[in-house]
Coordinates of C-alpha atoms and ligand atoms in Angstrom, one line a residue:
M1 CA 0.1 -0.1 -0.1
S2 CA 2.6 2.4 1.0
A3 CA 4.5 2.1 -2.3
I4 CA 1.5 4.2 -3.9
V5 CA 1.9 6.9 -1.2
D6 CA 3.5 9.9 -2.9
M7 CA 6.1 11.6 -0.8
D8 CA 5.3 15.0 -2.1
K9 CA 1.7 14.7 -1.2
L10 CA 2.5 13.6 2.4
V11 CA 5.0 16.4 2.8
S12 CA 2.3 18.8 1.6
L13 CA -0.3 17.5 4.0
C14 CA 2.2 17.7 6.8
K15 CA 3.1 21.3 6.1
R16 CA -0.7 22.4 5.4
R17 CA -2.0 20.8 8.5
G18 CA 0.8 21.6 11.0
F19 CA 2.6 18.4 11.5
I20 CA 6.1 19.2 10.1
F21 CA 7.8 22.4 8.8
Q22 CA 11.0 23.1 7.4
S23 CA 13.4 24.3 10.1
S24 CA 14.3 28.0 9.9
E25 CA 11.9 28.4 6.8
I26 CA 11.6 32.3 6.9
Y27 CA 15.4 32.2 6.2
G28 CA 15.4 29.8 3.4
G29 CA 15.5 26.8 5.5
L30 CA 18.2 24.6 7.1
S31 CA 18.7 21.5 5.2
A32 CA 18.0 18.2 7.0
C33 CA 16.4 19.9 10.0
W34 CA 12.5 19.8 10.5
D35 CA 10.3 21.5 13.2
Y36 CA 7.2 19.6 14.3
G37 CA 4.1 21.7 14.6
P38 CA 1.1 21.4 16.9
L39 CA -0.1 18.1 15.4
G40 CA 3.4 16.8 14.8
V41 CA 4.3 17.2 18.3
E42 CA 1.4 15.3 19.5
L43 CA 2.1 12.6 17.1
K44 CA 5.7 12.4 18.3
R45 CA 4.8 12.3 21.9
N46 CA 2.4 9.6 21.3
I47 CA 5.0 7.4 19.6
K48 CA 7.4 8.0 22.4
E49 CA 4.8 7.4 25.1
A50 CA 3.6 4.1 23.3
W51 CA 7.3 2.9 23.3
W52 CA 8.0 4.0 26.9
R53 CA 4.8 2.3 28.0
S54 CA 5.4 -1.0 26.5
M55 CA 9.3 -1.2 26.8
V56 CA 9.6 0.3 30.5
Q57 CA 6.5 0.6 32.3
E58 CA 4.9 -2.6 31.2
R59 CA 8.1 -4.8 31.8
D60 CA 9.8 -5.6 35.2
D61 CA 13.2 -5.8 33.5
I62 CA 13.8 -2.5 31.9
V63 CA 14.3 0.9 33.7
G64 CA 14.5 4.3 32.2
L65 CA 17.4 7.1 32.1
D66 CA 17.7 10.6 30.8
S67 CA 21.5 11.2 30.4
S68 CA 22.9 14.5 29.1
I69 CA 23.6 15.2 25.5
L70 CA 27.2 16.5 26.2
M71 CA 29.4 13.8 27.8
H72 CA 33.1 13.6 28.5
P73 CA 35.2 13.5 25.3
K74 CA 36.9 10.4 26.3
T75 CA 33.5 8.7 26.0
W76 CA 33.6 8.9 22.4
V77 CA 37.3 7.7 22.2
A78 CA 36.3 4.6 24.1
S79 CA 33.2 4.0 22.2
G80 CA 35.2 4.0 18.9
H81 CA 33.2 6.9 17.4
V82 CA 36.2 9.2 17.3
D83 CA 38.2 6.7 15.1
G84 CA 35.4 4.8 13.5
F85 CA 32.1 6.9 13.2
A86 CA 32.8 8.0 9.7
D87 CA 31.6 7.8 6.3
P88 CA 33.6 7.7 2.9
M89 CA 33.0 11.0 1.0
V90 CA 34.1 12.5 -2.1
D91 CA 34.0 16.1 -3.5
C92 CA 33.1 17.2 -7.0
K93 CA 36.2 18.9 -8.5
V94 CA 33.8 21.1 -10.7
C95 CA 30.7 22.2 -8.7
R96 CA 32.3 21.2 -5.1
Q97 CA 29.2 19.4 -4.1
R98 CA 30.2 16.6 -1.3
W99 CA 28.7 13.1 -1.7
R100 CA 28.9 9.9 0.1
A101 CA 31.1 7.7 -1.9
D102 CA 28.4 4.9 -2.0
D103 CA 26.0 7.4 -4.1
I104 CA 28.7 7.8 -6.8
K105 CA 28.5 5.9 -9.9
D106 CA 31.4 5.7 -12.6
G107 CA 33.4 8.2 -10.7
K108 CA 31.0 11.1 -11.8
C109 CA 29.1 13.8 -9.7
P110 CA 25.4 13.0 -9.8
D111 CA 24.6 16.9 -10.1
C112 CA 27.0 18.0 -12.9
G113 CA 28.6 14.8 -14.2
G114 CA 32.0 16.4 -13.1
E115 CA 35.0 14.4 -12.0
V116 CA 35.1 13.5 -8.2
T117 CA 38.2 13.2 -5.8
E118 CA 39.4 9.9 -4.2
P119 CA 37.2 8.9 -1.2
R120 CA 38.1 10.4 2.2
M121 CA 36.8 9.4 5.6
F122 CA 34.7 12.1 7.2
N123 CA 33.6 12.0 10.9
L124 CA 29.8 12.3 11.3
M125 CA 30.0 13.8 14.9
F126 CA 29.3 17.6 15.4
K127 CA 31.8 19.4 17.6
T128 CA 31.6 22.2 19.9
F129 CA 33.5 23.8 22.6
F130 CA 32.9 23.4 26.3
G131 CA 33.3 26.6 28.4
P132 CA 34.9 29.9 27.3
V133 CA 38.0 28.8 25.5
E134 CA 37.7 27.6 21.9
D135 CA 40.7 25.1 21.8
E136 CA 41.4 21.4 21.1
A137 CA 41.3 20.7 25.0
A138 CA 37.7 22.1 25.2
T139 CA 36.3 20.2 22.4
V140 CA 33.2 18.1 23.1
Y141 CA 30.7 16.4 20.8
L142 CA 26.9 16.5 20.4
R143 CA 26.1 12.8 20.9
P144 CA 25.7 10.7 17.8
E145 CA 23.6 8.0 19.6
T146 CA 22.0 8.1 23.3
A147 CA 23.4 4.5 23.8
Q148 CA 26.8 5.7 25.5
G149 CA 24.9 7.7 28.1
I150 CA 23.5 4.2 29.2
F151 CA 26.8 2.4 29.2
V152 CA 28.6 5.1 31.2
N153 CA 25.7 4.8 33.9
F154 CA 25.7 1.1 33.8
A155 CA 27.1 0.9 37.3
N156 CA 25.1 3.6 38.8
V157 CA 21.8 2.1 37.6
M158 CA 22.7 -1.4 38.5
G159 CA 23.6 -0.3 42.0
T160 CA 20.5 2.0 42.5
A161 CA 17.8 0.0 40.7
R162 CA 18.9 -3.3 42.5
K163 CA 18.5 -5.3 39.1
K164 CA 19.9 -8.8 38.3
L165 CA 20.7 -9.8 34.8
P166 CA 18.9 -10.0 32.4
F167 CA 17.9 -6.3 32.5
G168 CA 17.8 -3.3 30.3
I169 CA 18.1 0.5 30.5
A170 CA 15.9 2.5 28.1
Q171 CA 16.4 6.2 27.0
I172 CA 14.6 8.5 24.6
G173 CA 16.5 11.5 23.5
K174 CA 18.1 13.7 20.7
A175 CA 21.0 12.7 18.8
F176 CA 23.2 14.6 16.0
R177 CA 25.0 13.4 13.0
N178 CA 26.6 15.5 10.4
E179 CA 25.1 13.2 7.6
I180 CA 26.8 13.8 4.2
T181 CA 23.8 12.8 2.1
T182 CA 20.4 13.7 3.6
G183 CA 16.9 13.9 2.3
N184 CA 13.7 12.0 1.9
F185 CA 11.9 14.3 4.3
I186 CA 12.4 13.2 8.1
F187 CA 14.0 10.0 6.9
R188 CA 17.8 11.0 7.2
T189 CA 18.2 14.2 9.2
R190 CA 21.1 15.9 11.1
E191 CA 19.1 16.2 14.3
F192 CA 16.9 13.5 15.3
E193 CA 15.4 11.6 18.3
M194 CA 16.2 7.9 19.3
M195 CA 14.6 5.5 21.4
E196 CA 17.1 3.1 22.5
I197 CA 17.6 0.2 24.9
E198 CA 20.6 -1.5 26.1
F199 CA 19.5 -5.0 27.4
F200 CA 22.4 -6.6 29.5
V201 CA 22.5 -10.5 29.6
K202 CA 24.6 -13.3 30.5
P203 CA 26.9 -14.5 28.0
G204 CA 25.5 -17.7 26.6
T205 CA 21.9 -16.5 26.9
D206 CA 22.5 -13.7 24.3
E207 CA 21.2 -15.6 21.3
E208 CA 17.9 -16.4 22.9
W209 CA 17.6 -12.7 23.9
F210 CA 18.6 -11.4 20.4
K211 CA 15.7 -13.5 18.9
H212 CA 13.2 -12.1 21.8
W213 CA 14.1 -8.5 20.7
L214 CA 13.8 -9.2 17.1
D215 CA 10.3 -10.5 17.6
E216 CA 9.2 -8.0 20.2
R217 CA 10.2 -4.9 18.2
F218 CA 8.9 -6.3 14.8
N219 CA 5.4 -6.9 16.5
W220 CA 5.4 -3.4 18.3
Y221 CA 5.0 -1.6 15.0
I222 CA 2.4 -4.2 13.8
K223 CA 0.4 -3.5 17.2
L224 CA 0.5 0.1 16.3
G225 CA -1.1 -0.4 12.9
I226 CA 1.8 -0.9 10.4
R227 CA 0.9 -3.5 8.0
R228 CA 3.0 -6.8 8.1
E229 CA 3.5 -6.7 4.4
N230 CA 5.3 -3.3 4.6
L231 CA 8.0 -4.6 7.2
R232 CA 10.8 -7.1 6.7
L233 CA 14.0 -8.0 8.5
Y234 CA 17.3 -7.5 6.9
Q235 CA 20.4 -9.2 8.2
H236 CA 23.7 -7.2 7.9
T237 CA 26.6 -9.2 6.4
D238 CA 30.0 -9.2 8.3
D239 CA 31.6 -6.5 6.2
K240 CA 28.8 -4.1 6.7
L241 CA 28.6 -4.5 10.6
A242 CA 29.2 -1.3 12.7
H243 CA 32.6 -1.5 14.6
Y244 CA 30.7 -2.5 17.8
A245 CA 28.6 -5.2 16.6
R246 CA 29.0 -9.0 16.3
A247 CA 25.6 -9.2 14.5
C248 CA 22.7 -6.8 13.5
Y249 CA 19.5 -6.9 11.9
D250 CA 17.4 -3.8 10.6
I251 CA 13.7 -3.7 10.7
E252 CA 12.9 -2.4 7.3
Y253 CA 9.8 -0.5 6.1
L254 CA 8.6 0.0 2.6
F255 CA 8.9 3.9 2.4
P256 CA 7.8 5.6 -0.8
M257 CA 11.3 5.7 -2.1
G258 CA 11.8 2.0 -1.3
W259 CA 12.8 -0.1 1.6
G260 CA 14.7 1.7 4.3
E261 CA 15.9 0.9 7.9
L262 CA 13.5 1.9 10.6
E263 CA 15.2 0.2 13.6
G264 CA 18.5 -1.5 14.2
I265 CA 18.8 -4.5 16.5
A266 CA 22.5 -5.2 17.3
H267 CA 24.4 -7.8 19.2
R268 CA 27.1 -5.5 20.8
G269 CA 28.7 -8.4 23.0
D270 CA 30.8 -6.8 25.7
F271 CA 32.4 -4.2 23.5
D272 CA 31.3 -1.1 25.2
L273 CA 31.4 -1.9 28.9
A274 CA 34.9 -3.6 28.2
Q275 CA 35.9 -0.3 26.5
H276 CA 34.6 2.0 29.2
A277 CA 36.3 -0.1 32.0
Q278 CA 39.5 0.1 30.2
F279 CA 39.5 4.0 29.4
S280 CA 37.9 5.0 32.8
G281 CA 39.8 2.6 34.9
K282 CA 36.6 1.6 36.7
D283 CA 35.3 -1.8 37.4
L284 CA 32.3 -2.5 35.2
N285 CA 31.8 -6.3 36.0
Y286 CA 28.7 -7.8 37.0
F287 CA 28.7 -10.0 40.1
D288 CA 26.3 -13.0 39.5
P289 CA 25.0 -13.8 43.2
D290 CA 23.7 -17.1 41.8
S291 CA 27.0 -18.6 40.5
G292 CA 29.5 -16.3 42.3
E293 CA 31.1 -15.4 38.9
R294 CA 32.1 -11.9 37.8
F295 CA 31.7 -11.0 34.1
I296 CA 31.0 -8.2 31.6
P297 CA 27.5 -8.8 30.5
Y298 CA 26.6 -9.0 26.8
V299 CA 24.4 -6.4 25.2
I300 CA 21.5 -6.6 22.8
E301 CA 20.4 -3.3 21.6
P302 CA 17.1 -2.3 19.8
S303 CA 17.6 1.1 18.5
A304 CA 14.6 2.9 17.0
G305 CA 14.3 6.4 15.4
V306 CA 11.3 8.5 16.5
D307 CA 11.3 10.5 13.3
R308 CA 11.8 7.7 11.1
S309 CA 9.0 5.9 13.1
A310 CA 6.7 8.9 12.6
L311 CA 7.3 8.9 8.9
A312 CA 6.6 5.1 8.7
F313 CA 3.2 5.6 10.6
L314 CA 2.2 8.5 8.5
V315 CA 3.0 6.7 5.2
D316 CA 1.2 3.5 6.4
A317 CA -1.9 5.6 7.5
Y318 CA -2.1 7.9 4.5
D319 CA -5.2 7.0 2.4
E320 CA -7.4 8.3 -0.4
E321 CA -11.0 7.4 -1.2
P322 CA -13.4 8.5 -3.8
D323 CA -16.0 10.7 -2.2
K324 CA -18.8 11.7 -4.7
D325 CA -16.9 14.0 -7.0
E326 CA -14.0 14.6 -4.7
V327 CA -11.4 12.6 -3.0
R328 CA -11.4 11.8 0.9
V329 CA -7.9 12.0 2.2
L330 CA -7.4 10.3 5.6
L331 CA -4.8 9.1 8.0
R332 CA -5.8 5.8 9.4
L333 CA -3.7 6.3 12.3
H334 CA -3.9 3.9 15.4
P335 CA -6.0 5.7 18.0
D336 CA -3.0 5.7 20.5
L337 CA -1.0 7.6 17.8
A338 CA -3.7 10.0 16.6
P339 CA -2.8 13.5 17.5
V340 CA -6.5 14.4 18.1
K341 CA -8.5 11.6 19.7
V342 CA -11.9 13.2 19.4
A343 CA -13.6 16.3 17.6
I344 CA -16.8 17.9 18.9
L345 CA -18.9 19.3 16.0
P346 CA -22.3 21.0 16.6
L347 CA -24.3 20.5 13.5
S348 CA -24.4 24.3 13.1
R349 CA -23.5 27.5 14.7
N350 CA -27.1 28.1 15.7
E351 CA -27.2 29.6 19.2
T352 CA -29.5 26.9 20.8
L353 CA -27.0 24.3 20.0
L354 CA -23.9 26.0 21.3
P355 CA -24.4 25.7 25.2
M356 CA -24.8 21.8 24.9
A357 CA -21.9 21.5 22.3
R358 CA -19.6 23.6 24.8
D359 CA -20.8 21.4 27.6
V360 CA -19.8 18.3 25.7
Y361 CA -16.6 19.7 24.7
A362 CA -15.8 20.5 28.5
E363 CA -16.6 17.1 29.5
V364 CA -14.7 15.2 26.8
R365 CA -11.5 17.2 26.8
K366 CA -11.0 16.3 30.5
C367 CA -10.3 12.7 29.1
F368 CA -8.8 12.9 25.6
V369 CA -7.0 15.4 23.4
T370 CA -10.2 17.0 21.8
Q371 CA -10.8 19.7 19.1
Y372 CA -14.0 21.9 18.8
D373 CA -14.9 23.0 15.4
D374 CA -18.0 24.8 14.3
A375 CA -16.7 26.5 11.1
Q376 CA -18.2 25.5 7.7
S377 CA -20.4 22.6 7.0
I378 CA -20.5 19.4 8.8
G379 CA -19.2 17.5 5.8
R380 CA -16.1 19.9 5.4
R381 CA -15.5 19.5 9.3
Y382 CA -15.5 15.7 9.0
R383 CA -13.0 15.8 6.0
R384 CA -10.7 18.3 8.0
Q385 CA -10.7 15.7 11.0
D386 CA -10.1 12.7 8.5
E387 CA -7.1 14.3 7.1
I388 CA -5.3 14.7 10.5
G389 CA -6.4 11.1 11.6
T390 CA -9.0 11.9 14.2
P391 CA -10.7 8.5 15.1
Y392 CA -14.1 9.9 16.3
C393 CA -16.2 12.9 15.8
V394 CA -19.2 13.7 18.0
T395 CA -22.0 15.6 16.6
I396 CA -24.6 17.7 18.5
D397 CA -27.9 18.1 16.5
F398 CA -31.2 19.7 17.3
Q399 CA -32.7 16.2 18.3
S400 CA -29.9 16.2 20.9
L401 CA -31.5 19.0 22.8
D402 CA -34.8 16.9 23.2
D403 CA -33.3 13.3 23.7
N404 CA -30.0 14.1 25.3
Q405 CA -28.2 11.9 23.0
V406 CA -25.3 12.6 20.6
T407 CA -23.9 10.9 17.3
I408 CA -20.4 9.2 17.3
R409 CA -19.0 9.1 13.7
E410 CA -16.0 6.5 13.1
R411 CA -13.1 7.9 10.8
D412 CA -12.5 4.7 9.0
S413 CA -16.1 3.4 8.3
M414 CA -17.8 6.6 8.4
K415 CA -20.5 4.8 10.4
Q416 CA -22.4 6.5 13.0
I417 CA -23.9 5.5 16.4
R418 CA -26.2 7.4 18.8
V419 CA -25.3 7.3 22.4
P420 CA -26.9 8.9 25.6
M421 CA -24.8 11.9 26.8
A422 CA -24.1 10.2 30.2
E423 CA -22.4 7.2 28.3
L424 CA -20.3 9.2 26.0
T425 CA -16.9 9.5 27.5
T426 CA -17.1 5.8 28.7
A427 CA -18.1 4.7 25.2
L428 CA -15.2 6.9 23.6
E429 CA -12.8 5.5 26.0
K430 CA -13.8 1.8 25.1
K431 CA -13.8 2.6 21.4
L432 CA -10.4 4.2 21.4
G433 CA -9.1 1.1 23.4
G434 CA -10.1 -1.2 20.5
E435 CA -13.8 -2.0 21.0
P436 CA -15.8 -2.7 17.8
F437 CA -17.7 0.4 16.6
E438 CA -20.9 -1.5 16.5
V439 CA -20.9 -2.4 20.0
L440 CA -23.5 -0.1 21.6
P441 CA -23.5 1.3 25.1
A442 CA -26.8 0.9 27.3
G443 CA -29.4 2.9 25.7
G444 CA -27.3 3.4 22.4
K445 CA -28.5 3.1 18.9
Y446 CA -27.0 3.1 15.5
W447 CA -27.9 4.7 12.1
L448 CA -28.4 1.9 9.4
G449 CA -26.5 3.9 7.1
F450 CA -23.3 6.0 6.6
E451 CA -22.3 9.5 6.8
G452 CA -23.4 11.3 3.8
E453 CA -26.7 9.3 3.6
E454 CA -30.0 11.1 4.3
R455 CA -31.1 10.5 7.9
E456 CA -34.6 10.0 6.8
N457 CA -33.6 7.1 4.6
S458 CA -31.6 5.6 7.3
R459 CA -33.5 3.5 10.0
M460 CA -32.4 3.9 13.5
L461 CA -32.1 0.8 15.5
D462 CA -31.4 -0.1 19.0
G463 CA -29.1 -3.0 20.1
K464 CA -32.2 -5.3 20.5
D465 CA -33.2 -5.1 16.9
N466 CA -30.1 -6.9 15.6
Ligands
GAP1 N1 23.1 3.0 19.0 C1 22.9 2.2 17.9 C2 22.6 3.3 16.6 O1 22.8 4.4 16.9 P1 21.9 3.5 14.2 O2 21.3 2.2 13.1 O3 23.1 4.2 13.7 O4 22.1 2.7 15.5 C3 19.3 3.8 15.0 O5 20.6 4.3 14.5 C4 18.1 4.3 14.4 O6 18.2 5.8 14.5 C5 18.0 4.1 13.0 O7 17.4 2.8 12.8 C6 17.0 5.2 12.5 O8 15.6 4.9 12.7 C7 17.6 6.3 13.3 N2 18.5 7.2 12.7 C8 19.7 7.0 12.5 N3 20.3 8.1 11.7 C9 19.4 9.0 11.5 C10 19.2 10.1 10.7 N4 20.4 10.8 10.4 N5 18.1 10.8 10.8 C11 16.9 10.0 11.3 N6 17.1 9.0 12.0 C12 18.1 8.4 12.1

């Protein structure tokens, strides 16, 4: 499905509706940096919350951490990033454009066809200065991954959280890479957010845990609505492994430009803890109380990008349907990810409807992120909510004033049910939690028809008639 989604259409929707804007746009933009608008920030928060809930709060064997972006410069020597975190790059001798060496065919610049230089290694870490003196001794790096903040805190967390192996430390935070080739919207950027787990295990149990994390992480995307056929696992060959990895799989997604990495799951062995023990002189062994052994644990690392996940969720959710003479554009986002969960729509701006509509809005917004919209026709307002992925719209009409009932309309099917006001928030909570739309609350009814059909031609049934 996603193969038919046109990236330009998605980028335009994201800008038009306030999901994602080009960074510093009024100055002509800063390439490979993006700003998340009112809806984008909600989407991103929902992705991070879903990850934190299922990876930290619903598990007994993972705890959280929030380490600083700036770290002691020795960290990056020990981790291998100062020497090894580099891509081969070439320069065009004619137009001076810089390229990743893998993007070059026949030694020619892809832009102007000019001859390019021999490849040179280019370190991807951003440098800055710590304190008032701008010299070599004051050089620090913006972290290129959150993982090292976890490794250097291994002993702190193990001592204070009183955890036994196997256990993991999870962290969400910004990372920075001075990528040579960027592009494809938020797929590869120079500033991005990561959701990383370093899962520490006893050597010998590592293969089993590697398999566990491959399954666990693959299924996380499916549970949040990504279609199975748009995901696959790709195993890195030995010559493509990162300097720290013994084995690595990518979870790949079928983006509009083709298959691309969504998340990496690496077997890091004891590389990082052993390196930090050596460079810091601190003992980072684990004492196993059951066997009396001391050893450096092995690490399995599921490492996901928040921005890339956001792109995959948006691409997978984007849909277009014929709608009379027009096209209905909708985001079929999982309710947990949708930026707005409910929209309150009075049928018209007629004054008699407004007090009730305002009351419903005040009640519902206590429980869910809710929008109130009374501008333009009801049809247009439904379409506006479809386009931003709002799962449910609640309509207040003139009959509501008599029977104290309101209509809930579902985004994906456009079906409608009628529920008593007293049942509204409970009904919405159940539907957002996955209850089938046709299940009616006490006293509820549904229209035998869909949005767009004349109410007179629809039969209203209560649960007993079916
Ligand atoms: N600690 C392991 C690590 O950093 P990685 O495969 O380099 O592994 C993990 O990065 C994830 O971070 C990727 O799968 C991707 O989702 C995201 N990511 C990496 N570089 C990115 C970039 N330049 N822009 C956006 N996301 C990026």
